[in-house]
mmCIF file of C-alpha atoms in Angstrom:
data_model
loop_
_atom_site.group_PDB
_atom_site.id
_atom_site.type_symbol
_atom_site.label_atom_id
_atom_site.label_comp_id
_atom_site.label_asym_id
_atom_site.label_seq_id
_atom_site.Cartn_x
_atom_site.Cartn_y
_atom_site.Cartn_z
ATOM 1 C CA MET A 98 87.918 85.756 89.897
ATOM 2 C CA ARG A 99 86.495 83.162 87.520
ATOM 3 C CA PRO A 100 83.274 84.043 85.679
ATOM 4 C CA GLY A 101 80.000 82.801 87.060
ATOM 5 C CA GLU A 102 76.825 84.280 88.484
ATOM 6 C CA HIS A 103 76.850 82.448 91.828
ATOM 7 C CA LYS A 104 80.150 82.784 93.666
ATOM 8 C CA THR A 105 78.907 80.780 96.621
ATOM 9 C CA LEU A 106 81.035 78.089 98.245
ATOM 10 C CA ARG A 107 79.258 75.459 96.116
ATOM 11 C CA GLY A 108 79.618 77.498 92.926
ATOM 12 C CA ILE A 109 83.335 78.133 93.510
ATOM 13 C CA GLY A 110 83.874 74.464 94.324
ATOM 14 C CA LYS A 111 82.215 73.346 91.076
ATOM 15 C CA ARG A 112 84.267 75.735 88.938
ATOM 16 C CA MET A 113 87.505 74.790 90.670
ATOM 17 C CA GLY A 114 86.844 71.057 90.689
ATOM 18 C CA VAL A 115 87.208 71.067 94.478
ATOM 19 C CA HIS A 116 84.652 69.584 96.859
ATOM 20 C CA GLU A 117 82.463 72.221 98.476
ATOM 21 C CA ASP A 118 83.379 70.972 101.967
ATOM 22 C CA ARG A 119 87.046 71.890 101.432
ATOM 23 C CA ILE A 120 86.094 75.430 100.414
ATOM 24 C CA ARG A 121 83.731 75.638 103.390
ATOM 25 C CA ARG A 122 86.388 74.511 105.867
ATOM 26 C CA PHE A 123 88.842 77.112 104.566
ATOM 27 C CA ILE A 124 86.313 79.951 104.734
ATOM 28 C CA SER A 125 84.118 79.071 107.700
ATOM 29 C CA HIS A 126 86.231 76.918 110.029
ATOM 30 C CA SER A 127 89.952 77.335 109.367
ATOM 31 C CA PRO A 128 91.548 79.368 112.197
ATOM 32 C CA TRP A 129 93.553 81.841 110.107
ATOM 33 C CA ASP A 130 93.399 85.391 111.430
ATOM 34 C CA HIS A 131 91.525 87.715 109.072
ATOM 35 C CA GLU A 132 92.669 90.826 110.968
ATOM 36 C CA SER A 133 96.329 90.009 110.367
ATOM 37 C CA VAL A 134 95.674 89.434 106.677
ATOM 38 C CA GLN A 135 93.851 92.756 106.345
ATOM 39 C CA GLU A 136 96.640 94.515 108.233
ATOM 40 C CA SER A 137 99.088 93.138 105.660
ATOM 41 C CA LEU A 138 97.115 94.953 102.960
ATOM 42 C CA THR A 139 97.744 98.175 104.881
ATOM 43 C CA ARG A 140 101.453 97.497 105.412
ATOM 44 C CA GLU A 141 102.390 96.042 102.036
ATOM 45 C CA ILE A 142 101.082 98.604 99.552
ATOM 46 C CA PRO A 143 102.762 98.362 96.110
ATOM 47 C CA ASP A 144 104.798 101.329 94.879
ATOM 48 C CA ALA A 145 102.227 102.008 92.132
ATOM 49 C CA PHE A 146 99.721 102.962 94.844
ATOM 50 C CA ARG A 147 102.000 104.782 97.277
ATOM 51 C CA SER A 148 101.435 108.452 96.565
ATOM 52 C CA GLU A 149 101.288 111.605 98.651
ATOM 53 C CA ASP A 150 98.415 112.618 96.335
ATOM 54 C CA ALA A 151 96.224 109.706 97.458
ATOM 55 C CA ILE A 152 92.956 110.108 99.323
ATOM 56 C CA LEU A 153 91.764 107.733 102.045
ATOM 57 C CA ILE A 154 88.020 107.186 101.616
ATOM 58 C CA VAL A 155 85.660 105.722 104.218
ATOM 59 C CA ASP A 156 82.171 104.490 103.418
ATOM 60 C CA ASP A 157 79.788 101.656 104.162
ATOM 61 C CA VAL A 158 78.413 98.962 101.893
ATOM 62 C CA ASP A 159 75.275 96.864 102.276
ATOM 63 C CA ILE A 160 74.763 93.211 101.415
ATOM 64 C CA LEU A 161 71.086 92.377 100.940
ATOM 65 C CA LYS A 162 69.839 89.196 102.601
ATOM 66 C CA LYS A 163 66.533 87.305 102.543
ATOM 67 C CA GLY A 164 66.932 85.422 105.810
ATOM 68 C CA ARG A 165 67.532 86.738 109.316
ATOM 69 C CA HIS A 166 70.081 84.240 110.650
ATOM 70 C CA SER A 167 73.332 85.534 109.086
ATOM 71 C CA VAL A 168 75.613 87.497 111.377
ATOM 72 C CA GLY A 169 74.666 91.176 111.638
ATOM 73 C CA VAL A 170 71.557 90.937 109.455
ATOM 74 C CA SER A 171 68.893 93.437 110.387
ATOM 75 C CA ARG A 172 66.424 95.843 108.877
ATOM 76 C CA GLN A 173 68.623 98.880 108.347
ATOM 77 C CA TYR A 174 69.350 101.451 105.685
ATOM 78 C CA ALA A 175 70.738 99.925 102.482
ATOM 79 C CA GLY A 176 72.335 102.470 100.171
ATOM 80 C CA SER A 177 72.181 100.123 97.175
ATOM 81 C CA VAL A 178 68.377 100.307 97.164
ATOM 82 C CA GLY A 179 67.987 103.676 98.904
ATOM 83 C CA LYS A 180 65.714 102.443 101.706
ATOM 84 C CA VAL A 181 65.550 100.360 104.858
ATOM 85 C CA ASP A 182 65.847 96.681 103.975
ATOM 86 C CA ASN A 183 67.013 93.345 105.329
ATOM 87 C CA CYS A 184 70.807 93.418 104.993
ATOM 88 C CA GLN A 185 74.276 93.320 106.458
ATOM 89 C CA VAL A 186 76.283 96.554 106.504
ATOM 90 C CA ALA A 187 80.066 96.824 106.519
ATOM 91 C CA VAL A 188 82.354 99.831 106.884
ATOM 92 C CA ASP A 189 85.389 99.944 104.647
ATOM 93 C CA LEU A 190 88.444 102.040 103.815
ATOM 94 C CA VAL A 191 90.218 102.353 100.467
ATOM 95 C CA MET A 192 93.095 104.407 99.154
ATOM 96 C CA ALA A 193 92.612 106.033 95.757
ATOM 97 C CA VAL A 194 95.172 107.838 93.611
ATOM 98 C CA PRO A 195 93.673 110.270 91.079
ATOM 99 C CA GLY A 196 94.210 109.594 87.367
ATOM 100 C CA GLU A 197 96.409 112.165 85.666
ATOM 101 C CA ALA A 198 93.971 112.886 82.856
ATOM 102 C CA ARG A 199 90.956 110.583 82.905
ATOM 103 C CA ASN A 200 88.665 109.941 85.834
ATOM 104 C CA ALA A 201 88.739 106.228 85.001
ATOM 105 C CA ASP A 202 92.531 106.082 85.377
ATOM 106 C CA GLN A 203 92.463 106.326 89.154
ATOM 107 C CA VAL A 204 93.905 103.328 90.994
ATOM 108 C CA THR A 205 92.278 101.955 94.138
ATOM 109 C CA TRP A 206 93.755 99.829 96.915
ATOM 110 C CA PRO A 207 91.573 98.173 99.620
ATOM 111 C CA LEU A 208 92.749 98.837 103.186
ATOM 112 C CA GLY A 209 90.111 97.055 105.231
ATOM 113 C CA MET A 210 86.477 96.119 105.790
ATOM 114 C CA GLU A 211 84.622 95.427 109.046
ATOM 115 C CA LEU A 212 81.076 94.264 109.696
ATOM 116 C CA TYR A 213 78.798 96.663 111.551
ATOM 117 C CA LEU A 214 76.759 94.871 114.212
ATOM 118 C CA PRO A 215 73.530 96.665 115.250
ATOM 119 C CA GLN A 216 73.381 97.234 119.011
ATOM 120 C CA ARG A 217 70.516 94.785 119.521
ATOM 121 C CA TRP A 218 72.650 92.030 118.003
ATOM 122 C CA LEU A 219 75.078 92.425 120.896
ATOM 123 C CA GLU A 220 72.891 93.506 123.803
ATOM 124 C CA ASP A 221 69.313 92.296 123.251
ATOM 125 C CA ASP A 222 68.467 89.031 125.031
ATOM 126 C CA SER A 223 66.209 88.025 122.140
ATOM 127 C CA PHE A 224 69.334 87.805 119.942
ATOM 128 C CA ALA A 225 71.192 85.478 122.323
ATOM 129 C CA HIS A 226 70.385 82.377 120.259
ATOM 130 C CA LEU A 227 71.550 84.121 117.075
ATOM 131 C CA ARG A 228 74.830 85.165 118.696
ATOM 132 C CA GLU A 229 75.383 81.507 119.533
ATOM 133 C CA GLU A 230 74.387 80.312 116.050
ATOM 134 C CA VAL A 231 76.832 82.639 114.285
ATOM 135 C CA GLU A 232 79.597 81.892 116.822
ATOM 136 C CA LEU A 233 80.033 85.534 117.758
ATOM 137 C CA PRO A 234 83.064 85.978 120.053
ATOM 138 C CA ASP A 235 82.207 87.075 123.595
ATOM 139 C CA ASP A 236 84.611 90.030 123.508
ATOM 140 C CA ILE A 237 82.890 91.809 120.594
ATOM 141 C CA GLU A 238 81.499 95.151 121.743
ATOM 142 C CA PHE A 239 79.117 97.534 120.017
ATOM 143 C CA ARG A 240 80.761 100.184 117.837
ATOM 144 C CA THR A 241 79.056 102.747 115.672
ATOM 145 C CA LYS A 242 79.917 102.990 111.993
ATOM 146 C CA LEU A 243 81.833 106.168 112.789
ATOM 147 C CA GLU A 244 83.903 104.360 115.432
ATOM 148 C CA ILE A 245 84.673 101.515 113.016
ATOM 149 C CA ALA A 246 85.740 104.050 110.376
ATOM 150 C CA LEU A 247 88.074 105.767 112.846
ATOM 151 C CA ASP A 248 89.573 102.398 113.853
ATOM 152 C CA LEU A 249 90.298 101.616 110.188
ATOM 153 C CA LEU A 250 91.914 105.038 109.825
ATOM 154 C CA ARG A 251 93.990 104.448 112.979
ATOM 155 C CA ARG A 252 95.392 101.312 111.393
ATOM 156 C CA ALA A 253 96.249 103.175 108.187
ATOM 157 C CA ARG A 254 97.908 105.960 110.180
ATOM 158 C CA ALA A 255 99.915 103.439 112.215
ATOM 159 C CA ALA A 256 101.193 101.953 108.948
ATOM 160 C CA ALA A 257 102.080 105.447 107.645
ATOM 161 C CA VAL A 258 99.940 105.022 104.529
ATOM 162 C CA PRO A 259 100.753 108.090 102.380
ATOM 163 C CA HIS A 260 97.855 110.383 101.534
ATOM 164 C CA ALA A 261 96.839 114.001 101.039
ATOM 165 C CA CYS A 262 93.503 113.963 102.885
ATOM 166 C CA ILE A 263 90.533 111.973 104.169
ATOM 167 C CA GLY A 264 87.291 111.804 102.183
ATOM 168 C CA ALA A 265 83.760 110.636 103.013
ATOM 169 C CA ASP A 266 80.135 111.451 102.318
ATOM 170 C CA ALA A 267 77.769 113.345 104.598
ATOM 171 C CA ALA A 268 77.002 110.258 106.714
ATOM 172 C CA TYR A 269 80.473 110.765 108.168
ATOM 173 C CA GLY A 270 81.048 114.435 107.368
ATOM 174 C CA ASP A 271 77.985 115.548 109.354
ATOM 175 C CA SER A 272 79.447 114.019 112.529
ATOM 176 C CA HIS A 273 81.112 116.670 114.695
ATOM 177 C CA GLY A 274 82.891 113.923 116.652
ATOM 178 C CA PHE A 275 84.304 112.296 113.523
ATOM 179 C CA ARG A 276 85.656 115.600 112.227
ATOM 180 C CA ALA A 277 87.015 116.537 115.660
ATOM 181 C CA GLN A 278 89.034 113.312 115.826
ATOM 182 C CA LEU A 279 90.514 113.972 112.381
ATOM 183 C CA ARG A 280 91.485 117.488 113.481
ATOM 184 C CA ASP A 281 93.035 116.064 116.651
ATOM 185 C CA TRP A 282 95.155 113.876 114.384
ATOM 186 C CA ASN A 283 95.902 116.902 112.188
ATOM 187 C CA GLU A 284 94.413 115.008 109.242
ATOM 188 C CA PRO A 285 93.256 117.247 106.362
ATOM 189 C CA TYR A 286 89.806 116.353 105.141
ATOM 190 C CA VAL A 287 87.290 117.049 102.386
ATOM 191 C CA LEU A 288 83.997 115.740 103.742
ATOM 192 C CA GLY A 289 80.498 115.892 102.327
ATOM 193 C CA ARG A 290 77.878 117.785 104.331
ATOM 194 C CA LYS A 291 74.116 117.916 103.911
ATOM 195 C CA PRO A 292 73.339 121.544 103.025
ATOM 196 C CA SER A 293 70.276 121.449 105.290
ATOM 197 C CA LYS A 294 72.474 120.590 108.286
ATOM 198 C CA VAL A 295 75.331 123.031 107.719
ATOM 199 C CA ARG A 296 75.329 126.102 109.958
ATOM 200 C CA ILE A 297 78.217 128.470 109.451
ATOM 201 C CA ILE A 298 79.492 131.984 110.067
ATOM 202 C CA PRO A 299 81.149 133.504 106.976
ATOM 203 C CA ARG A 300 84.665 134.789 107.652
ATOM 204 C CA ASP A 301 87.304 136.791 105.876
ATOM 205 C CA PHE A 302 90.112 134.530 104.721
ATOM 206 C CA PRO A 303 92.801 134.924 107.441
ATOM 207 C CA GLU A 304 96.222 136.255 106.518
ATOM 208 C CA ASP A 305 98.000 133.390 108.281
ATOM 209 C CA ALA A 306 95.619 130.882 106.605
ATOM 210 C CA GLY A 307 96.480 128.258 109.178
ATOM 211 C CA PRO A 308 94.122 125.815 110.895
ATOM 212 C CA ARG A 309 92.725 127.332 114.095
ATOM 213 C CA THR A 310 92.843 125.244 117.252
ATOM 214 C CA GLU A 311 89.658 124.012 118.870
ATOM 215 C CA SER A 312 90.203 126.094 122.021
ATOM 216 C CA ARG A 313 91.032 129.249 120.097
ATOM 217 C CA THR A 314 87.865 128.947 118.022
ATOM 218 C CA ARG A 315 85.507 128.058 120.868
ATOM 219 C CA GLU A 316 86.634 130.934 123.084
ATOM 220 C CA GLU A 317 85.125 133.472 120.690
ATOM 221 C CA ALA A 318 81.776 135.041 121.465
ATOM 222 C CA ILE A 319 79.106 134.162 118.918
ATOM 223 C CA ASP A 320 76.774 136.667 117.356
ATOM 224 C CA GLU A 321 73.855 134.341 116.622
ATOM 225 C CA THR A 322 72.497 136.699 113.982
ATOM 226 C CA SER A 323 75.604 135.993 111.896
ATOM 227 C CA ILE A 324 74.838 132.256 111.666
ATOM 228 C CA VAL A 325 73.506 131.241 108.256
ATOM 229 C CA SER A 326 72.750 127.993 106.471
ATOM 230 C CA ALA A 327 74.677 126.736 103.474
ATOM 231 C CA THR A 328 71.542 127.249 101.390
ATOM 232 C CA THR A 329 71.303 130.892 102.437
ATOM 233 C CA LEU A 330 74.985 131.461 101.729
ATOM 234 C CA ALA A 331 74.647 129.891 98.280
ATOM 235 C CA ALA A 332 71.713 132.161 97.435
ATOM 236 C CA GLU A 333 73.885 135.202 98.158
ATOM 237 C CA ILE A 334 76.670 134.127 95.779
ATOM 238 C CA ASP A 335 76.522 135.976 92.465
ATOM 239 C CA GLU A 336 79.616 134.548 90.787
ATOM 240 C CA TRP A 337 80.074 130.824 90.318
ATOM 241 C CA THR A 338 83.138 129.334 88.650
ATOM 242 C CA ASP A 339 82.926 126.468 86.163
ATOM 243 C CA VAL A 340 85.630 124.005 87.185
ATOM 244 C CA GLU A 341 86.604 120.884 85.241
ATOM 245 C CA TRP A 342 88.197 118.234 87.448
ATOM 246 C CA SER A 343 88.690 115.300 85.088
ATOM 247 C CA GLU A 344 87.732 113.597 81.840
ATOM 248 C CA GLY A 345 84.792 111.200 82.068
ATOM 249 C CA THR A 346 83.558 108.547 79.648
ATOM 250 C CA LYS A 347 81.142 111.056 78.113
ATOM 251 C CA GLY A 348 83.394 114.108 78.120
ATOM 252 C CA PRO A 349 84.800 116.612 80.634
ATOM 253 C CA LEU A 350 83.494 116.466 84.185
ATOM 254 C CA SER A 351 82.686 119.944 85.419
ATOM 255 C CA ALA A 352 80.320 121.936 87.597
ATOM 256 C CA ALA A 353 79.610 125.463 88.803
ATOM 257 C CA VAL A 354 81.340 125.875 92.167
ATOM 258 C CA ALA A 355 82.206 128.486 94.774
ATOM 259 C CA ARG A 356 84.013 128.390 98.084
ATOM 260 C CA ARG A 357 83.897 130.561 101.165
ATOM 261 C CA TRP A 358 86.015 130.661 104.312
ATOM 262 C CA VAL A 359 83.696 129.857 107.213
ATOM 263 C CA ALA A 360 83.511 128.873 110.853
ATOM 264 C CA VAL A 361 81.279 125.851 111.401
ATOM 265 C CA VAL A 362 78.699 126.099 114.181
ATOM 266 C CA LYS A 363 77.495 123.188 116.285
ATOM 267 C CA GLN A 364 74.195 123.503 118.124
ATOM 268 C CA THR A 365 74.451 122.306 121.755
ATOM 269 C CA ASN A 366 72.101 122.325 124.744
ATOM 270 C CA SER A 367 73.864 125.442 126.029
ATOM 271 C CA GLY A 368 73.690 127.232 122.691
ATOM 272 C CA PRO A 369 75.752 127.426 119.491
ATOM 273 C CA GLU A 370 79.401 126.451 119.651
ATOM 274 C CA LEU A 371 82.077 127.211 117.081
ATOM 275 C CA GLN A 372 83.867 124.238 115.569
ATOM 276 C CA GLU A 373 86.479 124.262 112.812
ATOM 277 C CA GLU A 374 87.343 126.984 110.363
ATOM 278 C CA GLY A 375 87.939 126.028 106.754
ATOM 279 C CA TRP A 376 86.692 126.198 103.198
ATOM 280 C CA LEU A 377 83.030 125.511 102.574
ATOM 281 C CA LEU A 378 82.867 124.212 99.011
ATOM 282 C CA LEU A 379 79.519 124.670 97.270
ATOM 283 C CA GLU A 380 78.467 123.086 93.984
ATOM 284 C CA LYS A 381 75.348 123.972 92.047
ATOM 285 C CA GLN A 382 73.812 121.798 89.351
ATOM 286 C CA GLY A 383 70.377 123.093 88.446
ATOM 287 C CA ALA A 384 68.330 123.248 91.638
ATOM 288 C CA THR A 385 70.647 120.802 93.448
ATOM 289 C CA LEU A 386 73.167 122.149 95.953
ATOM 290 C CA LYS A 387 76.047 120.052 97.292
ATOM 291 C CA THR A 388 78.444 121.107 100.030
ATOM 292 C CA TRP A 389 81.739 119.930 101.518
ATOM 293 C CA ILE A 390 83.672 121.154 104.536
ATOM 294 C CA CYS A 391 87.400 121.250 103.823
ATOM 295 C CA TRP A 392 89.872 121.536 106.704
ATOM 296 C CA GLY A 393 93.664 121.650 106.656
ATOM 297 C CA VAL A 394 93.758 122.474 102.927
ATOM 298 C CA GLU A 395 94.037 126.254 103.207
ATOM 299 C CA ASP A 396 96.704 126.527 100.520
ATOM 300 C CA TRP A 397 94.910 124.295 97.974
ATOM 301 C CA SER A 398 93.602 125.886 94.811
ATOM 302 C CA LEU A 399 89.892 125.773 94.035
ATOM 303 C CA GLU A 400 90.591 123.166 91.334
ATOM 304 C CA GLU A 401 92.419 120.926 93.828
ATOM 305 C CA VAL A 402 89.637 121.140 96.380
ATOM 306 C CA VAL A 403 87.020 120.309 93.724
ATOM 307 C CA THR A 404 89.083 117.356 92.468
ATOM 308 C CA TYR A 405 89.312 115.783 95.915
ATOM 309 C CA ALA A 406 85.657 116.495 96.688
ATOM 310 C CA HIS A 407 84.825 114.334 93.680
ATOM 311 C CA MET A 408 87.351 111.615 94.536
ATOM 312 C CA ARG A 409 84.867 109.751 96.736
ATOM 313 C CA TRP A 410 83.452 107.829 93.762
ATOM 314 C CA PRO A 411 86.293 105.214 93.646
ATOM 315 C CA ILE A 412 84.939 103.540 96.774
ATOM 316 C CA GLU A 413 81.540 103.181 95.106
ATOM 317 C CA GLN A 414 83.276 101.625 92.098
ATOM 318 C CA PHE A 415 85.172 99.373 94.509
ATOM 319 C CA HIS A 416 81.858 98.179 95.951
ATOM 320 C CA ARG A 417 80.490 97.443 92.457
ATOM 321 C CA ASP A 418 83.604 95.540 91.395
ATOM 322 C CA ALA A 419 83.741 93.608 94.669
ATOM 323 C CA LYS A 420 80.123 92.513 94.181
ATOM 324 C CA GLN A 421 79.852 92.073 90.404
ATOM 325 C CA VAL A 422 83.305 90.636 89.683
ATOM 326 C CA LEU A 423 84.372 89.002 92.955
ATOM 327 C CA GLY A 424 81.065 87.988 94.592
ATOM 328 C CA LEU A 425 81.260 90.025 97.817
ATOM 329 C CA ASN A 426 77.477 89.705 98.202
ATOM 330 C CA HIS A 427 77.263 85.999 97.302
ATOM 331 C CA PHE A 428 78.442 84.461 100.587
ATOM 332 C CA GLU A 429 75.813 82.130 102.060
ATOM 333 C CA GLY A 430 77.589 81.212 105.288
ATOM 334 C CA ARG A 431 76.164 82.661 108.463
ATOM 335 C CA THR A 432 79.010 82.790 110.966
ATOM 336 C CA TRP A 433 81.111 85.712 112.164
ATOM 337 C CA GLN A 434 84.367 84.011 111.160
ATOM 338 C CA GLY A 435 82.973 82.886 107.802
ATOM 339 C CA TRP A 436 81.851 86.398 106.888
ATOM 340 C CA ASN A 437 85.196 87.920 107.838
ATOM 341 C CA HIS A 438 87.159 85.242 105.973
ATOM 342 C CA HIS A 439 85.012 85.653 102.866
ATOM 343 C CA THR A 440 85.327 89.447 102.747
ATOM 344 C CA THR A 441 89.067 89.280 103.432
ATOM 345 C CA VAL A 442 89.593 86.917 100.495
ATOM 346 C CA VAL A 443 87.555 89.306 98.338
ATOM 347 C CA LEU A 444 89.857 92.156 99.446
ATOM 348 C CA LEU A 445 92.925 90.077 98.554
ATOM 349 C CA ALA A 446 91.508 89.217 95.134
ATOM 350 C CA HIS A 447 90.690 92.881 94.518
ATOM 351 C CA ALA A 448 94.186 93.927 95.568
ATOM 352 C CA TYR A 449 95.711 91.382 93.181
ATOM 353 C CA LEU A 450 93.595 92.515 90.230
ATOM 354 C CA SER A 451 94.276 96.157 91.110
ATOM 355 C CA THR A 452 98.003 95.423 91.001
ATOM 356 C CA GLN A 453 97.626 93.845 87.566
ATOM 357 C CA ARG A 454 95.535 96.806 86.397
ATOM 358 C CA ALA A 455 98.104 99.338 87.603
ATOM 359 C CA ALA A 456 100.848 97.410 85.784
ATOM 360 C CA HIS A 457 99.121 98.269 82.493
ATOM 361 C CA GLY A 458 99.874 101.928 83.146
ATOM 362 C CA ALA A 459 103.472 101.626 82.003
ATOM 363 C CA ALA A 460 102.452 100.162 78.653
ATOM 364 C CA ALA A 461 99.221 101.974 77.834
ATOM 365 C CA GLU A 462 97.922 105.504 77.631
ATOM 366 C CA SER A 463 94.929 104.610 79.803
ATOM 367 C CA LEU A 464 94.079 101.917 82.321
ATOM 368 C CA PRO A 465 91.579 99.178 81.451
ATOM 369 C CA PRO A 466 88.384 98.670 83.476
ATOM 370 C CA PHE A 467 88.695 96.378 86.492
ATOM 371 C CA SER A 468 86.391 93.744 84.971
ATOM 372 C CA GLN A 469 88.474 93.688 81.793
ATOM 373 C CA VAL A 470 91.605 92.903 83.803
ATOM 374 C CA ALA A 471 89.804 89.963 85.416
ATOM 375 C CA ARG A 472 88.702 88.726 81.994
ATOM 376 C CA THR A 473 92.235 89.026 80.579
ATOM 377 C CA LEU A 474 93.646 86.922 83.410
ATOM 378 C CA ILE A 475 90.981 84.241 82.940
ATOM 379 C CA VAL A 476 91.643 84.115 79.187
ATOM 380 C CA GLU A 477 95.354 83.694 79.914
ATOM 381 C CA MET A 478 94.586 80.882 82.346
ATOM 382 C CA ALA A 479 92.439 79.133 79.737
ATOM 383 C CA THR A 480 95.115 79.706 77.070
ATOM 384 C CA GLN A 481 97.818 78.067 79.168
ATOM 385 C CA THR A 482 95.474 75.159 79.943
ATOM 386 C CA ALA A 483 94.931 74.630 76.193
ATOM 387 C CA GLN A 484 98.689 74.843 75.561
ATOM 388 C CA ARG A 485 99.276 72.053 78.061
ATOM 389 C CA GLN A 486 96.975 69.919 75.888
ATOM 390 C CA GLY A 487 99.339 70.337 72.942
ATOM 391 C CA LEU A 488 97.945 73.397 71.094
ATOM 392 C CA ASP A 489 100.285 76.096 69.878
ATOM 393 C CA ARG A 490 99.977 79.543 71.489
ATOM 394 C CA GLN A 491 97.819 81.182 68.791
ATOM 395 C CA LYS A 492 95.404 78.263 68.557
ATOM 396 C CA ALA A 493 95.229 78.086 72.342
ATOM 397 C CA GLU A 494 94.348 81.794 72.511
ATOM 398 C CA ASP A 495 91.612 81.339 69.899
ATOM 399 C CA VAL A 496 90.125 78.401 71.804
ATOM 400 C CA ALA A 497 90.279 80.306 75.118
ATOM 401 C CA GLU A 498 88.538 83.380 73.656
ATOM 402 C CA ALA A 499 85.841 81.238 72.036
ATOM 403 C CA PHE A 500 85.287 79.357 75.288
ATOM 404 C CA ILE A 501 84.979 82.540 77.389
ATOM 405 C CA ARG A 502 82.566 84.105 74.896
ATOM 406 C CA GLY A 503 80.453 80.996 74.478
ATOM 407 C CA TYR A 504 80.116 79.820 78.055
ATOM 408 C CA THR A 505 80.126 82.969 80.171
ATOM 409 C CA ASP A 506 78.551 86.420 80.186
ATOM 410 C CA TRP A 507 82.026 87.933 79.762
#
């Protein structure tokens, strides 16, 4: 949490006055179980974050790398640069509780992060020497990002983490299998879909308004002429509603939206197959069309659906804070255990700062930015250090502030 551009093992050791080898042993070689520690984050959620209004958000985050010897590194899509690059990719899960008035007042709690290993890392003979170098356990099997996301959600469900729905972008929302598993769990979801990939049959909103079972939906005969794309459906909508879902830093956050009750169609080798029925949420900003499929939220108002569709951004903010404040992307160790230990400590540090940030809610009208909370704690640490040298509290605070301003970019 201390300021500094390079939060590597050497950089942390220098700032802490601890030899780098001790930090390295703790992160790369000590046998503590990172899975148990991450599970504790799922079980021991503070009251300030336990809310039936929360959303569980899955996503993946890339960590750019120059070399090719760190565990999981490969040329793969990196969202941070919007192209294929040399990087590690991890799948993570967070819980976010919407702010009552301002978008920035949401609170976020990390629930887990797992490294995605490309299939060739586990099965290609040419990677055998790398598997040995990074000390990859023999029992690790290939899992897709979608499978990792579902495993993280299973853990949250087993711990009875309270929430209203599941959220994700189109990388997950476009997967029929991912959505089918959520429906099997009876988990409501608001998932992004790529408009170009959405094929639907418009329906009349049913009187019972209840989720239809998979078997009941699939048994219906399909009139293929009734299948339309999301783009076509949007072009036929004459009335769009301006909905404001929160207050941003530059004013109200709003967009022109519409929703239609639809049956989603999946193309198979034997022809089109009906999937879930639910709300298709459409948002138009200029020439840009965005869509979400919303299942299990039949009784939600349009404003509620729009709010949760836009609640995916906290996980992107979580990624920025984890990198910029806590050094998620600074780890230079190469091993499987080292990577998992490093990311787990980052999750713990984020959880601690998030707890401190949420505590400000009782004493302030709005919550401070995550980075400001980190700065406040560091100033307090420096203040107490100065007090132990004999300065009174006010003088110690002045010295701490001057030190932070003069010797860091904070």
